[in-house]
Amino acid sequence: MPDERPLILILGGTAEAQRIAADLAARGANVLTSLAGRVKSPKAIPGAVRIGGFGGAAGLEIFLRTRHVAAVIDATHPFAAQISRNARIACDAAEVPRVQVRRAPWARTAGDNWIETETVAEAAARLPEIGSRAFLTVGVGELEPFRNLADVWCLVRVVDPPAQPLLDGPHLTLAARGPFAETDERALLQEHRIDVIVTKHAGGAATYGKIAAARSLGIPVLMVRRPPAEPGDTCAPEAAVAWVEKGLK
Ligand SMILES: NC(=O)c1ccc[n+]([C@@H]2O[C@H](COP(=O)([O-])OP(=O)(O)OC[C@H]3O[C@@H](n4cnc5c(N)ncnc54)[C@H](OP(=O)(O)O)[C@@H]3O)[C@@H](O)[C@H]2O)c1
């Protein structure tokens, strides 16, 4: 029998998306989470899951129409700007309500030594003048600007163990999946004598441990600024369920 419940599409790939799917599924909603397919074995997600790109904004629009999607929750990572842009264009065209979930940015507090950059490439260019033992947590797809750094030793943290060396210069790869606790992060920084961290300003709690650890150890952080949200509705992760319930009344 066809499912008569309105279909909620969650654009995922984050812990927040997983929690929203769980909350909606627990309330009996018909949820479908979409993942890009970057991670080899994603964590289990309640409700239905599909994996892979849609084929740009036009492909997503077709998907929304053919699957009769009632609402879209864009809970992708703050740096996943392309899919968020596609979601805005496709939802506008198909007249499907959309909200972009924005996790709280990290607040800079006393003792933080952040050097902000606009791009990962800019962070890589500035790295040698700031430290000689770097902890890179920018994501496996963003390592190209660091590939030929000869004078900086890098500890590179990624989710999946890579098949090939990630950099040409001296480095060690660590495959690990968050959340990461501050005490563990501090121990890691000390063990590898890290003197600079490179990160994207992801915000949220899951990867904040390294920021707090850097502060306590007096380590500078090259912080890549977040891209702005897409125009349209935004909400905090914990407000996404209420957004759906209000919209579908
Ligand atoms: N960027 C990060 O730092 C980061 C960190 C942690 C998790 N993630 C997650 O990893 C995924 C990919 O990130 P990204 O930065 O590569 O994205 P992106 O640059 O914004 O998107 C590139 C393309 O990947 C596909 N895509 C992205 N997210 C998708 C989703 N949830 N479902 C279906 N297709 C998706 C789309 O392909 P088509 O055009 O073919 O539809 C999109 O045009 C996102 O879902 C994001 O939440 C990203």
XYZ file of N, CA, C and O and ligand atoms in Angstrom, residues 11-14 34-36 38 50 52-56 76-77 79-84 86 138 200, ligand 1:
148
model
N 18.461 16.303 3.916
C 19.792 16.269 3.299
C 20.775 16.152 4.458
O 20.835 17.027 5.320
N 21.510 15.054 4.473
C 22.237 14.691 5.684
C 23.746 14.701 5.550
O 24.319 15.509 4.836
N 24.357 13.771 6.274
C 25.818 13.704 6.309
C 26.392 14.337 7.563
O 27.591 14.579 7.643
N 25.528 14.617 8.546
C 25.970 15.232 9.799
C 25.280 14.524 10.965
O 24.248 13.865 10.783
N 19.064 11.697 2.743
C 19.941 11.589 1.585
C 21.388 11.847 1.994
O 21.689 12.844 2.661
N 22.269 10.942 1.591
C 23.702 11.100 1.867
C 24.448 11.198 0.542
O 24.072 10.557 -0.443
N 25.530 11.965 0.565
C 26.322 12.105 -0.670
C 27.051 10.808 -1.003
O 27.348 10.528 -2.166
N 30.061 9.931 0.662
C 31.504 10.156 0.825
C 32.132 9.191 1.837
O 33.291 8.861 1.728
N 18.796 7.144 1.208
C 19.268 7.006 -0.180
C 20.684 7.583 -0.238
O 21.031 8.482 0.547
N 23.939 9.069 -2.751
C 24.453 9.530 -4.042
C 23.868 10.865 -4.439
O 22.809 11.265 -3.925
N 24.578 11.562 -5.340
C 24.129 12.876 -5.804
C 22.817 12.775 -6.583
O 22.414 11.688 -7.017
N 22.189 13.931 -6.774
C 20.916 13.995 -7.502
C 21.138 14.409 -8.956
O 20.232 14.318 -9.771
N 22.317 14.932 -9.258
C 22.558 15.488 -10.578
C 22.239 16.976 -10.602
O 21.447 17.432 -11.438
N 22.828 17.698 -9.661
C 22.671 19.158 -9.628
C 21.280 19.575 -9.165
O 20.443 18.741 -8.795
N 22.804 19.562 6.047
C 24.170 19.234 5.611
C 25.182 20.075 6.399
O 24.826 21.022 7.108
N 26.434 19.733 6.221
C 27.525 20.408 6.933
C 27.584 21.878 6.511
O 27.303 22.195 5.344
N 29.866 23.660 5.607
C 30.761 23.907 4.465
C 30.306 23.186 3.189
O 30.969 23.294 2.169
N 29.192 22.473 3.254
C 28.671 21.803 2.053
C 27.786 22.803 1.304
O 26.568 22.674 1.227
N 28.432 23.820 0.723
C 27.685 24.963 0.174
C 26.963 24.627 -1.121
O 25.907 25.205 -1.417
N 27.515 23.695 -1.888
C 26.919 23.405 -3.199
C 25.556 22.740 -3.065
O 24.584 23.141 -3.703
N 25.483 21.744 -2.192
C 24.196 21.035 -2.050
C 23.148 21.971 -1.431
O 21.972 21.919 -1.803
N 23.585 22.867 -0.567
C 22.620 23.808 0.026
C 22.090 24.779 -1.026
O 20.909 25.134 -1.029
N 21.961 24.100 -4.261
C 21.082 23.284 -5.114
C 19.715 23.091 -4.459
O 18.683 23.140 -5.136
N 40.574 19.305 8.123
C 39.763 20.050 7.157
C 38.905 19.136 6.279
O 38.120 19.617 5.471
N 38.147 23.965 9.705
C 37.063 24.802 9.207
C 36.176 25.176 10.399
O 36.029 24.381 11.327
N 32.207 19.761 3.539
C 32.496 19.312 4.738
O 33.404 19.811 5.434
C 31.696 18.169 5.322
C 32.007 17.711 6.606
C 31.245 16.677 7.171
C 30.199 16.133 6.451
N 29.929 16.612 5.195
C 28.793 16.007 4.467
O 29.310 15.382 3.329
C 28.448 15.587 2.207
C 29.252 16.121 1.038
O 29.846 17.354 1.420
P 30.485 18.305 0.325
O 31.146 19.436 1.017
O 31.227 17.484 -0.678
O 29.136 18.835 -0.376
P 28.937 19.915 -1.534
O 30.249 20.362 -2.051
O 27.995 20.935 -1.051
O 28.172 19.050 -2.621
C 28.778 18.528 -3.796
C 27.817 17.578 -4.433
O 27.678 16.386 -3.651
C 26.327 15.925 -3.697
N 25.788 15.961 -2.343
C 26.254 16.659 -1.266
N 25.538 16.385 -0.178
C 24.576 15.511 -0.567
C 23.528 14.839 0.118
N 23.324 15.009 1.444
N 22.733 13.995 -0.600
C 22.938 13.803 -1.926
N 23.944 14.404 -2.612
C 24.740 15.240 -1.948
C 25.601 16.833 -4.653
O 25.755 16.235 -5.926
P 24.676 16.460 -7.098
O 24.950 17.834 -7.614
O 24.987 15.372 -8.066
O 23.323 16.332 -6.493
C 26.411 18.114 -4.550
O 26.250 18.965 -5.669
C 27.347 16.528 2.657
O 26.160 15.780 2.727
C 27.784 17.040 4.002
O 26.709 17.180 4.905
C 30.657 17.597 4.627
